[in-house]
Coordinates of C-alpha atoms in Angstrom, one line a residue:
M1 CA -53.5 -148.0 -67.2
R2 CA -56.1 -150.3 -67.4
A3 CA -57.7 -153.5 -66.2
I4 CA -58.7 -156.4 -67.9
L5 CA -61.3 -158.9 -66.9
S6 CA -60.5 -162.7 -65.9
R7 CA -62.8 -163.9 -68.6
I8 CA -60.6 -162.1 -71.5
A9 CA -57.1 -163.4 -72.0
L10 CA -55.1 -160.5 -73.0
M11 CA -51.5 -160.6 -74.2
V12 CA -48.8 -157.7 -74.7
M13 CA -47.0 -157.4 -78.0
M14 CA -43.8 -155.3 -78.4
V15 CA -41.3 -154.6 -80.8
L16 CA -38.3 -152.1 -80.4
S17 CA -34.9 -151.0 -81.7
I18 CA -31.5 -148.7 -82.1
C19 CA -28.8 -147.2 -83.8
V20 CA -25.7 -144.4 -83.9
V21 CA -27.4 -141.4 -85.7
T22 CA -27.9 -137.6 -85.7
I23 CA -31.6 -137.2 -83.9
A24 CA -33.6 -134.3 -84.2
Q25 CA -36.2 -133.1 -82.8
D26 CA -45.5 -136.8 -71.7
G27 CA -72.7 -144.6 -53.9
S28 CA -75.2 -146.8 -55.7
T29 CA -74.1 -150.1 -57.3
D30 CA -74.7 -151.3 -61.0
S31 CA -78.5 -151.7 -62.2
F32 CA -77.6 -155.4 -63.1
A33 CA -80.2 -157.8 -61.2
A34 CA -77.9 -160.0 -58.7
S35 CA -79.4 -163.0 -60.5
N36 CA -78.3 -162.1 -64.0
T37 CA -74.9 -160.9 -62.9
K38 CA -71.7 -162.9 -62.4
T39 CA -68.8 -161.6 -60.0
I40 CA -66.3 -159.7 -62.4
A41 CA -62.9 -160.0 -60.7
P42 CA -60.4 -158.2 -63.0
V43 CA -57.1 -159.9 -63.5
T44 CA -55.4 -156.7 -62.7
V45 CA -56.4 -153.2 -62.1
S46 CA -54.1 -150.4 -63.2
K47 CA -54.9 -146.8 -62.2
Y48 CA -53.6 -143.5 -63.5
P49 CA -51.0 -142.4 -61.2
S50 CA -52.1 -139.5 -59.0
T51 CA -50.4 -136.0 -59.4
S52 CA -48.4 -136.5 -56.1
S53 CA -47.9 -140.1 -55.5
P54 CA -47.8 -143.6 -57.1
P55 CA -51.2 -145.2 -57.7
A56 CA -53.1 -146.2 -54.4
Q57 CA -53.1 -149.9 -55.8
T58 CA -50.4 -151.8 -57.3
P59 CA -51.2 -151.5 -61.1
T60 CA -49.9 -154.5 -63.1
T61 CA -51.7 -153.9 -66.2
A62 CA -52.5 -156.4 -68.9
I63 CA -52.7 -154.7 -72.4
P64 CA -55.0 -155.7 -75.2
K65 CA -53.2 -157.7 -77.9
V66 CA -53.2 -155.1 -80.8
G67 CA -52.4 -155.2 -84.6
A68 CA -51.1 -152.5 -86.5
I69 CA -52.7 -149.3 -85.4
P70 CA -54.8 -147.4 -87.8
Q71 CA -53.7 -143.9 -89.0
T72 CA -57.3 -142.7 -88.5
N73 CA -58.8 -143.4 -85.0
R74 CA -62.5 -142.7 -84.4
V75 CA -63.5 -141.8 -81.1
L76 CA -66.9 -141.7 -79.3
V77 CA -66.9 -139.2 -76.5
I78 CA -70.1 -140.1 -74.0
L79 CA -70.9 -137.2 -71.2
V80 CA -72.3 -139.1 -68.6
S81 CA -74.6 -137.2 -66.1
F82 CA -76.6 -138.8 -63.0
N83 CA -79.5 -137.7 -60.6
D84 CA -77.2 -136.0 -58.2
I85 CA -74.9 -134.6 -60.4
A86 CA -74.6 -133.4 -64.0
I87 CA -71.8 -132.5 -66.5
K88 CA -70.6 -129.1 -66.0
Q89 CA -68.8 -128.5 -69.4
S90 CA -70.6 -127.8 -72.6
E91 CA -70.4 -130.6 -75.6
A92 CA -68.5 -128.1 -77.6
S93 CA -65.7 -127.6 -74.9
W94 CA -65.5 -131.4 -74.9
N95 CA -65.3 -131.3 -78.4
Q96 CA -62.4 -128.8 -78.4
K97 CA -60.7 -130.8 -75.4
I98 CA -60.4 -134.2 -77.7
F99 CA -60.4 -132.8 -80.9
S100 CA -59.1 -129.4 -81.5
T101 CA -56.6 -128.8 -83.9
S102 CA -55.8 -125.3 -83.0
S103 CA -55.4 -125.6 -79.1
K104 CA -54.0 -128.2 -76.7
S105 CA -56.3 -131.2 -77.2
V106 CA -55.8 -135.0 -77.0
K107 CA -55.9 -135.2 -80.9
L108 CA -52.9 -132.3 -81.0
Y109 CA -51.1 -134.2 -78.5
Y110 CA -51.0 -137.4 -80.7
T111 CA -50.4 -135.7 -83.8
Q112 CA -47.1 -134.0 -82.6
A113 CA -46.2 -137.4 -80.5
T114 CA -46.5 -139.6 -83.6
N115 CA -45.3 -137.2 -86.3
A116 CA -49.2 -137.3 -87.7
K117 CA -49.0 -141.1 -87.8
V118 CA -52.2 -141.4 -85.4
N119 CA -55.1 -139.1 -86.2
L120 CA -58.2 -138.8 -83.7
V121 CA -61.3 -137.9 -85.5
P122 CA -64.8 -137.5 -84.1
A123 CA -67.3 -140.5 -84.5
S124 CA -70.5 -140.0 -86.3
E125 CA -73.7 -139.2 -84.1
T126 CA -76.9 -137.3 -84.1
S127 CA -76.7 -135.8 -80.5
G128 CA -76.6 -132.3 -80.3
T129 CA -74.0 -130.9 -82.6
V130 CA -74.1 -133.6 -85.4
N131 CA -70.9 -135.7 -86.2
N132 CA -68.8 -133.9 -83.6
G133 CA -68.1 -137.1 -81.7
V134 CA -69.9 -135.8 -78.5
V135 CA -73.0 -137.5 -77.1
R136 CA -74.7 -136.4 -73.8
V137 CA -76.7 -138.9 -71.8
K138 CA -78.2 -138.9 -68.3
L139 CA -78.5 -142.4 -66.2
N140 CA -81.4 -142.6 -63.8
R141 CA -79.0 -143.2 -60.8
N142 CA -76.9 -141.5 -58.5
H143 CA -73.1 -141.2 -59.1
P144 CA -71.5 -144.6 -58.0
R145 CA -68.7 -142.8 -56.0
T146 CA -66.3 -145.6 -57.0
G147 CA -63.2 -143.2 -55.7
T148 CA -60.0 -145.3 -55.6
A149 CA -61.9 -148.5 -56.8
I150 CA -62.2 -149.8 -60.3
D151 CA -64.6 -152.5 -60.4
S152 CA -68.0 -153.7 -61.9
R153 CA -69.7 -150.5 -61.3
N154 CA -67.5 -148.6 -63.8
Q155 CA -68.1 -151.2 -66.3
S156 CA -72.0 -150.9 -65.7
L157 CA -71.5 -147.1 -66.3
V158 CA -70.3 -147.8 -69.7
R159 CA -72.7 -150.4 -70.6
D160 CA -75.8 -148.1 -69.4
A161 CA -73.8 -144.9 -71.2
L162 CA -73.6 -147.0 -74.5
I163 CA -77.2 -148.2 -74.3
A164 CA -78.1 -144.5 -73.4
A165 CA -76.1 -143.1 -76.6
N166 CA -77.6 -145.9 -78.8
G167 CA -80.1 -143.6 -80.5
Y168 CA -77.7 -141.2 -81.6
V169 CA -74.9 -143.6 -83.0
N170 CA -75.2 -146.6 -85.7
F171 CA -72.6 -148.7 -84.0
A172 CA -72.8 -151.6 -86.8
Q173 CA -70.9 -149.2 -89.4
Y174 CA -67.7 -149.3 -87.0
D175 CA -67.4 -153.2 -87.2
T176 CA -65.2 -153.0 -90.1
N177 CA -63.6 -156.6 -89.7
H178 CA -67.1 -158.1 -89.2
N179 CA -66.2 -160.0 -86.0
G180 CA -69.4 -158.8 -84.3
R181 CA -67.4 -156.8 -82.0
I182 CA -66.5 -153.1 -81.8
D183 CA -62.7 -153.2 -81.0
A184 CA -60.4 -150.2 -80.2
S185 CA -58.9 -150.3 -83.8
E186 CA -62.5 -149.6 -85.0
L187 CA -63.9 -147.2 -82.5
H188 CA -62.4 -146.0 -79.0
I189 CA -65.1 -145.6 -76.7
M190 CA -64.3 -142.9 -74.0
T191 CA -66.8 -142.0 -71.1
I192 CA -66.6 -138.7 -69.2
I193 CA -68.1 -139.2 -65.8
A194 CA -69.8 -136.1 -64.2
G195 CA -67.9 -135.0 -61.0
Q196 CA -64.2 -135.5 -60.1
E197 CA -61.2 -137.3 -61.2
R198 CA -59.9 -139.3 -58.2
A199 CA -56.3 -139.3 -59.4
Y200 CA -56.5 -135.5 -59.4
N201 CA -58.1 -135.0 -56.0
N202 CA -59.9 -136.7 -53.1
A203 CA -63.5 -136.2 -53.8
A204 CA -66.6 -138.5 -52.9
L205 CA -68.2 -137.9 -56.4
S206 CA -65.4 -139.4 -58.4
V207 CA -63.9 -142.2 -60.6
W208 CA -60.3 -142.8 -61.1
G209 CA -59.2 -142.6 -64.7
H210 CA -58.6 -145.6 -66.3
M211 CA -58.8 -148.2 -69.3
W212 CA -60.5 -151.6 -68.9
G213 CA -62.6 -154.0 -70.8
M214 CA -66.1 -155.4 -70.6
A215 CA -66.7 -159.2 -70.3
A216 CA -69.4 -161.2 -72.4
N217 CA -72.0 -160.7 -69.3
V218 CA -71.5 -157.1 -69.0
T219 CA -71.2 -155.5 -72.7
P220 CA -74.5 -154.7 -74.5
K221 CA -75.3 -155.9 -77.8
L222 CA -76.4 -152.7 -79.8
D223 CA -77.1 -152.6 -83.5
G224 CA -76.1 -156.4 -83.2
K225 CA -72.5 -155.5 -82.0
S226 CA -70.7 -156.1 -78.6
F227 CA -68.0 -154.2 -77.0
F228 CA -64.8 -154.7 -75.5
T229 CA -62.4 -152.0 -74.1
Y230 CA -63.2 -148.3 -73.0
T231 CA -61.6 -145.4 -71.2
Q232 CA -63.2 -143.5 -68.3
F233 CA -62.5 -140.2 -66.7
G234 CA -63.7 -137.9 -64.1
E235 CA -64.8 -134.7 -65.6
M236 CA -63.4 -132.0 -63.3
H237 CA -60.0 -131.6 -61.7
G238 CA -61.1 -129.6 -58.7
T239 CA -62.9 -126.3 -60.0
H240 CA -61.4 -126.5 -63.5
M241 CA -62.5 -129.2 -66.5
A242 CA -59.9 -132.2 -66.8
T243 CA -56.8 -131.5 -68.6
I244 CA -55.6 -133.7 -71.4
G245 CA -52.9 -135.8 -69.8
V246 CA -54.6 -138.3 -67.9
I247 CA -57.0 -138.7 -71.1
A248 CA -53.9 -138.9 -73.4
H249 CA -52.3 -141.7 -71.0
E250 CA -55.2 -143.8 -71.0
L251 CA -56.0 -143.7 -74.6
G252 CA -52.5 -144.6 -75.2
H253 CA -53.4 -147.9 -73.1
D254 CA -56.4 -148.5 -75.6
F255 CA -53.8 -148.4 -78.4
G256 CA -51.8 -150.8 -76.4
L257 CA -49.2 -148.7 -74.9
L258 CA -47.7 -149.9 -71.4
D259 CA -47.5 -148.5 -68.1
L260 CA -43.8 -147.3 -67.7
Y261 CA -43.8 -146.1 -64.2
N262 CA -42.9 -148.7 -61.6
T263 CA -45.8 -150.4 -60.7
N264 CA -45.0 -151.3 -57.3
G265 CA -43.6 -148.0 -56.0
S266 CA -39.8 -148.8 -56.0
G267 CA -38.3 -146.4 -58.4
S268 CA -40.1 -144.1 -60.7
G269 CA -39.5 -146.1 -64.0
L270 CA -39.3 -143.3 -66.7
G271 CA -40.6 -140.5 -64.5
T272 CA -41.5 -137.4 -66.0
Y273 CA -40.0 -138.4 -69.2
S274 CA -42.9 -140.1 -70.8
L275 CA -46.5 -139.7 -71.1
M276 CA -46.9 -143.4 -70.0
A277 CA -45.2 -142.8 -66.6
K278 CA -45.5 -139.5 -64.5
G279 CA -45.0 -137.1 -67.7
A280 CA -48.9 -137.3 -68.2
W281 CA -48.9 -134.5 -65.6
G282 CA -46.6 -132.2 -67.5
M283 CA -46.7 -128.4 -67.1
Q284 CA -45.0 -125.9 -69.3
P285 CA -44.2 -122.3 -68.3
G286 CA -47.2 -120.7 -68.2
D287 CA -49.7 -123.5 -67.6
S288 CA -51.9 -123.0 -64.6
Y289 CA -52.6 -126.8 -64.3
P290 CA -50.9 -130.6 -64.3
G291 CA -51.5 -132.4 -67.3
Q292 CA -52.1 -129.4 -69.5
T293 CA -48.8 -130.1 -71.4
P294 CA -48.1 -133.9 -71.2
V295 CA -44.7 -134.9 -71.9
L296 CA -44.2 -136.6 -75.3
L297 CA -43.9 -140.4 -75.7
D298 CA -40.4 -142.2 -75.0
A299 CA -38.8 -144.1 -77.9
Y300 CA -40.1 -147.4 -77.0
S301 CA -43.8 -146.3 -77.2
K302 CA -43.1 -144.4 -80.4
V303 CA -42.2 -147.6 -81.7
K304 CA -44.9 -149.6 -80.3
I305 CA -47.6 -147.1 -81.5
G306 CA -46.4 -147.1 -85.2
A307 CA -44.9 -143.4 -85.1
V308 CA -41.6 -144.6 -86.5
T309 CA -39.7 -147.9 -87.3
P310 CA -36.4 -147.8 -85.7
R311 CA -33.1 -148.1 -87.8
V312 CA -31.2 -150.8 -86.6
V313 CA -27.3 -150.0 -86.5
S314 CA -24.2 -151.4 -85.3
T315 CA -21.3 -149.0 -86.9
T316 CA -22.3 -145.7 -88.0
T317 CA -22.0 -141.9 -87.6
T318 CA -25.3 -140.2 -88.2
S319 CA -28.0 -137.7 -87.5
V320 CA -30.6 -138.1 -85.0
Q321 CA -33.8 -136.0 -85.3
T322 CA -36.5 -135.2 -82.9
V323 CA -40.1 -136.0 -83.7
Y324 CA -40.9 -132.7 -84.9
A325 CA -38.1 -132.8 -87.5
G326 CA -39.1 -136.5 -89.0
T327 CA -38.1 -138.5 -86.0
T328 CA -34.9 -140.7 -86.2
I329 CA -34.7 -143.6 -83.5
L330 CA -31.6 -145.8 -83.5
R331 CA -31.9 -149.5 -82.4
V332 CA -28.6 -151.5 -81.2
N333 CA -29.1 -154.9 -80.9
T334 CA -27.1 -157.3 -78.2
N335 CA -26.5 -160.9 -78.3
L336 CA -29.4 -161.3 -76.1
P337 CA -32.4 -161.4 -78.5
K338 CA -34.9 -159.9 -75.9
E339 CA -32.7 -157.2 -75.0
Y340 CA -31.6 -153.9 -76.9
F341 CA -31.0 -150.0 -76.8
L342 CA -33.0 -147.5 -78.1
I343 CA -31.9 -143.7 -79.1
E344 CA -33.6 -140.7 -79.7
N345 CA -33.4 -136.9 -79.6
R346 CA -35.7 -135.2 -77.1
Q347 CA -35.6 -131.4 -77.1
F348 CA -37.9 -128.7 -75.3
I349 CA -40.0 -128.5 -78.1
G350 CA -43.8 -128.6 -78.5
F351 CA -45.4 -130.9 -75.8
D352 CA -41.9 -131.5 -74.6
R353 CA -41.8 -127.9 -73.5
S354 CA -43.1 -129.3 -70.3
L355 CA -39.7 -130.7 -69.5
I356 CA -38.5 -127.3 -68.7
G357 CA -38.0 -126.8 -65.1
K358 CA -37.9 -130.7 -64.6
V359 CA -34.9 -131.3 -66.9
Y360 CA -31.7 -129.4 -67.3
K361 CA -31.2 -129.7 -71.3
G362 CA -32.5 -131.5 -74.1
G363 CA -30.2 -134.2 -75.9
I364 CA -30.1 -137.7 -76.7
A365 CA -32.3 -140.2 -74.5
V366 CA -30.7 -143.8 -74.3
Y367 CA -33.4 -146.3 -73.1
Y368 CA -32.2 -150.0 -72.4
I369 CA -35.1 -152.4 -73.6
N370 CA -35.7 -155.6 -71.7
T371 CA -38.6 -157.7 -73.1
N372 CA -38.1 -160.6 -70.4
Y373 CA -40.3 -158.1 -68.5
A374 CA -44.1 -157.3 -69.7
S375 CA -44.1 -153.8 -68.0
N376 CA -42.0 -151.7 -65.7
Q377 CA -42.0 -153.5 -62.1
T378 CA -39.4 -152.4 -59.7
I379 CA -35.6 -151.4 -59.9
G380 CA -33.8 -153.8 -61.8
K381 CA -37.1 -155.5 -63.4
Q382 CA -38.2 -152.9 -66.1
L383 CA -39.2 -153.3 -69.5
V384 CA -37.7 -150.0 -70.3
T385 CA -34.9 -147.9 -68.6
L386 CA -33.8 -144.6 -69.2
K387 CA -29.7 -144.6 -69.2
E388 CA -29.2 -141.3 -67.0
A389 CA -26.3 -139.4 -68.5
N390 CA -25.4 -137.8 -65.1
Q391 CA -25.6 -140.7 -62.9
G392 CA -21.7 -141.0 -62.9
I393 CA -21.6 -137.3 -62.0
L394 CA -24.3 -137.6 -59.2
G395 CA -23.2 -141.1 -58.1
Y396 CA -26.7 -142.5 -58.0
S397 CA -29.7 -142.8 -60.3
Q398 CA -32.2 -139.9 -59.8
L399 CA -35.3 -142.3 -61.4
N400 CA -34.4 -145.1 -59.1
S401 CA -34.1 -143.0 -56.0
G402 CA -37.6 -141.5 -56.9
S403 CA -36.2 -138.0 -57.0
T404 CA -38.4 -135.2 -58.0
S405 CA -35.4 -132.7 -58.2
K406 CA -34.6 -131.6 -61.7
S407 CA -32.7 -134.1 -63.6
D408 CA -30.1 -134.2 -66.5
A409 CA -30.4 -137.6 -68.2
F410 CA -30.0 -136.8 -71.6
Y411 CA -26.4 -136.9 -73.2
Y412 CA -24.8 -133.8 -75.0
V413 CA -21.8 -132.0 -75.5
G414 CA -21.6 -129.4 -73.2
T415 CA -21.6 -128.2 -69.3
G416 CA -24.5 -130.2 -67.1
M417 CA -26.5 -129.3 -64.2
R418 CA -23.7 -129.6 -61.7
G419 CA -21.1 -127.5 -63.5
K420 CA -19.3 -130.5 -64.9
A421 CA -18.9 -131.8 -68.7
Q422 CA -22.0 -134.0 -69.7
Q423 CA -21.3 -137.4 -70.2
I424 CA -21.2 -138.1 -73.8
Y425 CA -20.3 -141.9 -73.8
L426 CA -22.1 -145.1 -72.9
N427 CA -20.1 -148.5 -73.3
N428 CA -18.9 -151.0 -70.6
R429 CA -16.8 -148.6 -68.9
T430 CA -19.0 -146.0 -68.1
N431 CA -21.5 -145.0 -65.3
P432 CA -24.5 -146.1 -66.2
S433 CA -23.0 -148.6 -68.5
N434 CA -24.6 -150.9 -71.1
R435 CA -24.5 -154.1 -68.9
L436 CA -27.5 -156.7 -69.9
S437 CA -29.4 -158.7 -67.4
N438 CA -26.8 -161.6 -67.5
G439 CA -24.0 -159.5 -66.4
T440 CA -22.3 -159.3 -70.0
Y441 CA -21.5 -156.2 -71.7
P442 CA -22.5 -156.0 -75.5
N443 CA -19.5 -154.8 -77.8
F444 CA -20.6 -151.3 -78.9
S445 CA -19.8 -147.8 -77.7
M446 CA -21.9 -144.9 -78.3
K447 CA -20.6 -141.2 -78.3
V448 CA -22.7 -138.2 -78.7
N449 CA -20.9 -135.5 -81.0
S450 CA -23.2 -132.5 -80.6
K451 CA -24.5 -129.8 -78.2
P452 CA -28.5 -129.9 -77.8
G453 CA -30.3 -129.2 -81.1
V454 CA -33.2 -130.5 -83.2
A455 CA -30.5 -132.7 -85.1
M456 CA -27.6 -134.2 -83.0
S457 CA -24.7 -136.8 -84.2
V458 CA -24.3 -139.7 -82.5
T459 CA -21.4 -142.4 -83.4
I460 CA -21.9 -146.0 -82.6
G461 CA -19.1 -148.6 -82.8
P462 CA -17.5 -151.4 -81.3
A463 CA -16.1 -150.9 -77.8
Y464 CA -12.2 -150.5 -77.6
P465 CA -10.9 -149.9 -73.8
V466 CA -8.3 -147.3 -73.2
T467 CA -5.1 -149.0 -72.5
G468 CA -2.8 -146.1 -71.4
I469 CA -2.3 -142.2 -71.3
A470 CA 0.7 -140.2 -72.1
L471 CA 1.3 -136.4 -71.5
N472 CA 3.2 -134.5 -73.8
R473 CA 5.5 -132.9 -71.2
S474 CA 7.1 -134.3 -68.2
G475 CA 7.9 -130.9 -66.7
V476 CA 6.7 -127.2 -67.3
Y477 CA 7.9 -123.8 -66.2
I478 CA 5.1 -121.2 -66.4
K479 CA 5.2 -117.7 -65.4
K480 CA 2.5 -116.3 -63.0
N481 CA -1.0 -115.3 -64.9
K482 CA 0.4 -117.1 -67.7
T483 CA -1.3 -120.5 -69.4
F484 CA -0.3 -123.4 -71.0
Q485 CA -2.1 -126.1 -72.8
M486 CA -1.1 -129.5 -71.8
G487 CA -1.8 -132.1 -74.3
A488 CA -2.5 -136.0 -73.9
T489 CA -2.1 -138.9 -75.9
I490 CA -4.8 -141.8 -75.3
M491 CA -3.8 -145.4 -76.2
P492 CA -4.9 -147.2 -78.4
S493 CA -5.7 -144.2 -80.9
N494 CA -9.1 -146.0 -81.4
A495 CA -10.1 -146.1 -77.9
S496 CA -14.0 -145.6 -77.6
N497 CA -13.7 -143.3 -74.5
K498 CA -10.9 -140.8 -74.7
G499 CA -12.2 -138.7 -71.8
V500 CA -9.9 -137.0 -69.4
T501 CA -10.2 -135.7 -66.2
W502 CA -7.6 -133.0 -64.8
S503 CA -6.4 -132.1 -61.4
T504 CA -3.7 -130.1 -59.4
S505 CA -2.2 -130.7 -56.2
N506 CA -1.7 -127.4 -55.3
A507 CA -4.3 -124.7 -56.9
K508 CA -2.6 -121.8 -55.3
V509 CA 0.5 -122.4 -57.6
A510 CA -1.4 -123.7 -60.5
T511 CA -4.5 -124.6 -61.8
V512 CA -5.9 -126.7 -64.5
D513 CA -9.6 -126.6 -66.3
A514 CA -11.4 -129.3 -67.8
K515 CA -9.6 -129.0 -71.0
G516 CA -6.0 -129.3 -69.6
K517 CA -5.1 -125.7 -69.9
I518 CA -2.8 -125.0 -67.0
T519 CA -2.5 -121.4 -65.3
G520 CA 0.4 -120.3 -63.2
K521 CA -1.0 -118.7 -60.0
A522 CA 2.0 -118.2 -57.6
V523 CA 5.7 -118.9 -57.2
G524 CA 6.1 -122.7 -56.4
T525 CA 5.6 -126.3 -57.7
A526 CA 2.6 -128.2 -58.3
T527 CA 1.7 -131.6 -59.7
I528 CA -1.1 -131.7 -62.7
K529 CA -2.7 -135.2 -63.1
A530 CA -4.7 -136.5 -66.1
R531 CA -6.8 -139.7 -65.4
T532 CA -8.7 -141.4 -68.3
V533 CA -12.3 -141.7 -67.6
D534 CA -12.1 -145.3 -69.2
G535 CA -10.0 -147.4 -67.0
G536 CA -8.6 -144.6 -64.8
K537 CA -5.0 -144.7 -66.3
V538 CA -2.9 -142.0 -64.9
D539 CA -0.1 -139.7 -66.0
T540 CA 1.3 -136.5 -64.2
V541 CA 3.6 -133.5 -65.0
L542 CA 5.4 -131.2 -62.6
I543 CA 4.5 -127.6 -62.8
K544 CA 6.9 -124.6 -61.5
T545 CA 5.4 -121.3 -61.3
T546 CA 8.1 -118.6 -61.7
N547 CA 7.7 -114.5 -61.7

């Protein structure tokens, strides 16, 4: 989340895509004199969502316009102490938290989330351990106690921290495009503020994790260079060092990624399914604290950050791999140029292990992208919407309802969380459907052909509706405790969704399972009904059970 100053015009750039494939596998004011300061009114203030609730302020974030994200991203971490409170953790601890390659770190997260397309490296500096990317400074003032607010005091902290760090860093070397300003693509400025992270708990000496920008009247000029965006976090989460989730999320904003939780509080947006939503607070089994294992990026964010170029498809059967197996993202375009679908494979691997306990099974994730919206705002006005495979089973969307219960949104072959066959189709007749914003439906149908796995087969093709169903018998005699497999023919033969549900009029006489296998139970008669999932076409067969 980040706030962008009213003096800075920032625009959001987004490009995304999909297809049919096999997919493999979260007190005191600033020191500026009033006469030298202009009122700084951010256009919007976006705050990192708290662990238990949506942000305290409505965060409609403006994202900096960014070009291609470089593979090597240099990060300068400034640890900021005050007269009344000092940084508790060591320089080495913060180096590990951000740059470690052997334990959970922000670097390791982005390496996995982007298939090594984004690499975080320490900035060059001469403070403490030379060139580990971490500089310690102390400001001659008390903690500003900004708490839930994000305002000019936060920017002034960054300004003064940069000035204090200037003796250890040659900022001029980072202005590689020679525009006189240090941009995020050249150097990420990260400030760790002594005290608490307000998004985690309610403490007086706290700041709220955010990404923002500095206006011309705030940014210092050091080594002949001015500065633009920064990230800022409280050092502690209660009694423990801040976890990496909030840091990875806000750094995502510095890469140009968007908030994908619903910013007005109506619905959850992508909820636990993305780092850019509530997935930043992810925990895998064995973790002690929220945010230790943030969920991986969603498909839209993976494309935007440059981790993968989506494969545009219209008719195909292909294998879709997870981010750990090379990453396949399919894009299905529609007749509305600003609306399309993205398809990826998500499994409980690596950082996505934090989905365990929150999501029933891994599988194919389908996202509806509507670039008529610049962000996720409210239900029905979302840039990115996850199509929840179990919505038709439940009768409602868990993400729209704000439910925190375990969910089952991925498509896969197998039994879902409610003991019923999981949805494997997405087309104009399914729930959820592929309906577009103008009420029309694109002429495509998706079918998932695989059980959950690091590579899953997906078929995409034109949508052909079901026109009828015919059972292969009109009547069946069956003995008690014997079985009979009923067959059904779906018309036309190339129908997109050939799903059938089975039911019996009298389970005491005869039962039928999800695949049409009938079992005689007691002497008598019963009617077995077959109903097509698409169109609700029905045929029946009379069953007589005998001794």
